[in-house]
Amino acid sequence: MATSQQSASSASSFDKLHPKVRRWIYDQGWNQLRDVQDQTIPSIMDRDGDTLVIAGTASGKTEAAFLPVLSLVADREEDGISVLYVSPLKALINDQFGRLDQLCEAMELNVVRWHGDAPQSAKQAVVRNPQGIALITPESIEALLVRRPERARSLFQNIDFIVVDEVHAFLNSVRGLHLRSLLRRVSMISKKRPRIVGLSATIGDPQVAAAWINPEAPDGVDIVVSTAGNPEVKLAIRAYVDAEDLLDPDQLENDIVDGESPQKVALDYIADDIFGAAKGYNNLVFAGSRRRVEALTDRLRRRAEKNGMPNEFFAHHGSVSKELREPLEKRLKAGNLPTTGVATTTLELGIDVGSIRTVFQIGAPRSMSSLKQRLGRSGRRDGMSAILRMFIRERRASAKTHPLDRLRLDIVAAVASIALLGRKYVEKPGTPAGAATVALQQTLSVIAERGGATVAELYRTICSAGPLSVVSQSEYVALLRHMMRAEKLVEQAPDGTVMLGVKGERIVGAKDFFAIFETDEEWRLVADGKSIGTLPMTNMAKAGSNIAFAGQRWKIEAVDLNSKVIEVTKATGAKMPSFEPLGREGISDVFALAMLEVLRSRDLPAYLDDKAKELLTEGRNTFDVHGLDGKVFWEEGAGVSVLTWAGTETNRMLALILSYAGMDAGSHDIGVSVTGCSADMVEAAFRGMVSKPPLASAVVKMVPDLQAAKYDALVPHEVLESQWIKENAKPYAEALAIALKLAVASKATPALKDA
């Protein structure tokens, strides 16, 4: 297959592949391997270890993994599945199945989707003849282990490879702790340790990812990084100002549907701009919250109607049913009809949505990892530029406007994100929270799988290695005793075997047991007998009222309280439903410093429109007038802001430590606000921290609610406290370092001056 266009290394990589793989490549009409494939093939085929592949969206990562992996398993004869592909999303599994089906058919290898919505017949065929490749979610792995342990042992007895897609999505989350525990359990079933191949477009610290992939030997993970094929990026940032009375603190989550307001609001102007730029093409709009997705999709659809056009604008978020999401995904991928998907984060991960012209972003990004994922959707064809249009909403200033708001930090953050994009910066993952919840859930799961286990077996299986090793042996014993005595989740036989108690059996038997994240009670929306999605039960459902959902307007015809079903028909009027509010995403220390650089600069980037330039200039003027460059304590009104220019986690921790010192403190993007205090009082508090640093074991008592993860209410309080101290060790140390720095900077005492 090697041609004159191929490099020598590419030809060498190609020659390593199985003949059937080479034939398939030839049939696809490829004239050369992509850079990431050229690098990954020898990493997998010439070594026995694990591999981490980092390359941009649409760079060919999936093939980079599967071309060599399938080459190595093509001729194997052992029973059992040879390759597990693990994805965080069912939709991504469905998408990858379409990409791998032809390749596996050419190689005479079975490939099956294994998740709750996948066809049962294909799964049963694999059970009867356990071999080939399975594309599976973490939850389905655990369902097999718990509900069908004998079947799991048959399927997982001889796994050669586990391919984990979107690794970055697992590194900093409770779901990642959960998956890593499941992979360890799968490895214990397999007669050999499966090799792991991790795939991602955005890894801020490859060493952290390597340690997740192979906790026992992270240095043995080969890291393949490809930067080839990054397209030129075209940028535009536009700003809009809403009347002050329309921007309450919760305004950004309370967008009204089109036509409800007597005056145009910023979202109306944004919809005008998106409609003009998007119509006739394939685009993605990342709107933030589900509520804003609905408000914006409603506006865009109505503009299409007013222009006599077929609708091109469709909502996509976690509450919309798969029966509506999947046709949108297929339509985007096919590319034969102009289509714009308006989404939360649901179209951010690696589902193939074809050739996207423009990515629209509502609001300043706060995660560079997310921004890179989104921007990677655009400019995927050779010669095409990636196009990013960002829309920033600000509040009109008045005499009541707080000086912090006059800094125009949203527009500052938008400009900072573009600067960081140019530096190719991605946040390093933090320490994931929720280890205690996962340890409890995995304890119930392992007992259910095995029918019982000793304390030593449980600890060795769950906590002896990997991310859950943060749970010490003494903490695990305390957890198990609490599960046994206080919660009655488990019980112990005279021979020491730990078994499920009645309450534990009930939890394991629940349909949501395998989802390690919280799930809310919801209404199911049905139109013409078909599900269109779900709404939180917090929405009052009354026959005759109207709602906006999935980009359409509906009238509620009937409400069934027993089955929690709302029947709807199309309508002309609507009210916005409520969804559970999303927590505001934090920013990193590097991002905060980039914002400071923007305020210090005098440059007005050409990609800003006139209103954005005006707002940025206003923010810089405020910064200059108040002398904030180098200022630590900014007294305004009845309080003081401590300007740390640190990230969200550090500021939150500093505010918590100040609260422990008896102050009314809260954090914001660039520091900490303390009300009812003078700068002198805050300085004194910092001096106290320097002379006698507070212990984390004391400060943790100030945390309002340690029960943050799904099963935390069943965990003993002392274990939650000790885990919080471990999880927050880094931001706690950074907060104390800032206290020392600020105390020194304020020249508070002669001793500190001398230091």
PDB file of N, CA and C in Angstrom, residues 24 60-63 94-103 333 350 352 380:
ATOM      1  N   TRP A  24      -7.954  -3.552   3.803  1.00  0.00           N
ATOM      2  CA  TRP A  24      -9.062  -2.635   4.118  1.00  0.00           C
ATOM      3  C   TRP A  24      -8.638  -1.186   3.874  1.00  0.00           C
ATOM      4  N   GLY A  60      -8.031  11.019  13.468  1.00  0.00           N
ATOM      5  CA  GLY A  60      -7.876   9.604  13.151  1.00  0.00           C
ATOM      6  C   GLY A  60      -7.430   8.767  14.334  1.00  0.00           C
ATOM      7  N   LYS A  61      -7.753   9.212  15.573  1.00  0.00           N
ATOM      8  CA  LYS A  61      -7.323   8.486  16.783  1.00  0.00           C
ATOM      9  C   LYS A  61      -7.931   7.090  16.857  1.00  0.00           C
ATOM     10  N   THR A  62      -9.215   6.967  16.511  1.00  0.00           N
ATOM     11  CA  THR A  62      -9.870   5.666  16.621  1.00  0.00           C
ATOM     12  C   THR A  62      -9.160   4.635  15.760  1.00  0.00           C
ATOM     13  N   GLU A  63      -8.893   4.997  14.505  1.00  0.00           N
ATOM     14  CA  GLU A  63      -8.181   4.077  13.623  1.00  0.00           C
ATOM     15  C   GLU A  63      -6.748   3.858  14.094  1.00  0.00           C
ATOM     16  N   ASN A  94     -22.405   4.124  19.593  1.00  0.00           N
ATOM     17  CA  ASN A  94     -23.148   3.916  18.355  1.00  0.00           C
ATOM     18  C   ASN A  94     -22.388   4.478  17.161  1.00  0.00           C
ATOM     19  N   ASP A  95     -21.778   5.623  17.361  1.00  0.00           N
ATOM     20  CA  ASP A  95     -21.022   6.263  16.287  1.00  0.00           C
ATOM     21  C   ASP A  95     -19.795   5.429  15.921  1.00  0.00           C
ATOM     22  N   GLN A  96     -19.057   4.972  16.918  1.00  0.00           N
ATOM     23  CA  GLN A  96     -17.859   4.188  16.653  1.00  0.00           C
ATOM     24  C   GLN A  96     -18.205   2.823  16.064  1.00  0.00           C
ATOM     25  N   PHE A  97     -19.341   2.288  16.431  1.00  0.00           N
ATOM     26  CA  PHE A  97     -19.784   1.015  15.841  1.00  0.00           C
ATOM     27  C   PHE A  97     -19.911   1.155  14.327  1.00  0.00           C
ATOM     28  N   GLY A  98     -20.488   2.287  13.879  1.00  0.00           N
ATOM     29  CA  GLY A  98     -20.604   2.520  12.446  1.00  0.00           C
ATOM     30  C   GLY A  98     -19.250   2.615  11.764  1.00  0.00           C
ATOM     31  N   ARG A  99     -18.259   3.161  12.472  1.00  0.00           N
ATOM     32  CA  ARG A  99     -16.916   3.322  11.903  1.00  0.00           C
ATOM     33  C   ARG A  99     -16.144   2.003  11.880  1.00  0.00           C
ATOM     34  N   LEU A 100     -16.389   1.139  12.883  1.00  0.00           N
ATOM     35  CA  LEU A 100     -15.598  -0.087  13.013  1.00  0.00           C
ATOM     36  C   LEU A 100     -16.246  -1.302  12.356  1.00  0.00           C
ATOM     37  N   ASP A 101     -17.530  -1.218  12.077  1.00  0.00           N
ATOM     38  CA  ASP A 101     -18.250  -2.385  11.581  1.00  0.00           C
ATOM     39  C   ASP A 101     -17.649  -2.920  10.285  1.00  0.00           C
ATOM     40  N   GLN A 102     -17.353  -2.023   9.327  1.00  0.00           N
ATOM     41  CA  GLN A 102     -16.819  -2.474   8.045  1.00  0.00           C
ATOM     42  C   GLN A 102     -15.420  -3.066   8.200  1.00  0.00           C
ATOM     43  N   LEU A 103     -14.587  -2.423   9.030  1.00  0.00           N
ATOM     44  CA  LEU A 103     -13.238  -2.928   9.253  1.00  0.00           C
ATOM     45  C   LEU A 103     -13.292  -4.316   9.878  1.00  0.00           C
ATOM     46  N   LYS A 333     -24.125  14.377  10.609  1.00  0.00           N
ATOM     47  CA  LYS A 333     -23.072  13.549  10.016  1.00  0.00           C
ATOM     48  C   LYS A 333     -23.269  13.389   8.515  1.00  0.00           C
ATOM     49  N   GLY A 350     -16.519  13.071  21.408  1.00  0.00           N
ATOM     50  CA  GLY A 350     -16.138  12.679  20.052  1.00  0.00           C
ATOM     51  C   GLY A 350     -17.155  12.044  19.151  1.00  0.00           C
ATOM     52  N   ASP A 352     -19.073  11.671  15.906  1.00  0.00           N
ATOM     53  CA  ASP A 352     -18.765  12.200  14.582  1.00  0.00           C
ATOM     54  C   ASP A 352     -19.988  12.945  14.055  1.00  0.00           C
ATOM     55  N   ARG A 380     -12.621  20.610   9.784  1.00  0.00           N
ATOM     56  CA  ARG A 380     -12.119  19.243   9.683  1.00  0.00           C
ATOM     57  C   ARG A 380     -11.795  18.824   8.256  1.00  0.00           C
TER      58      ARG A 380
END
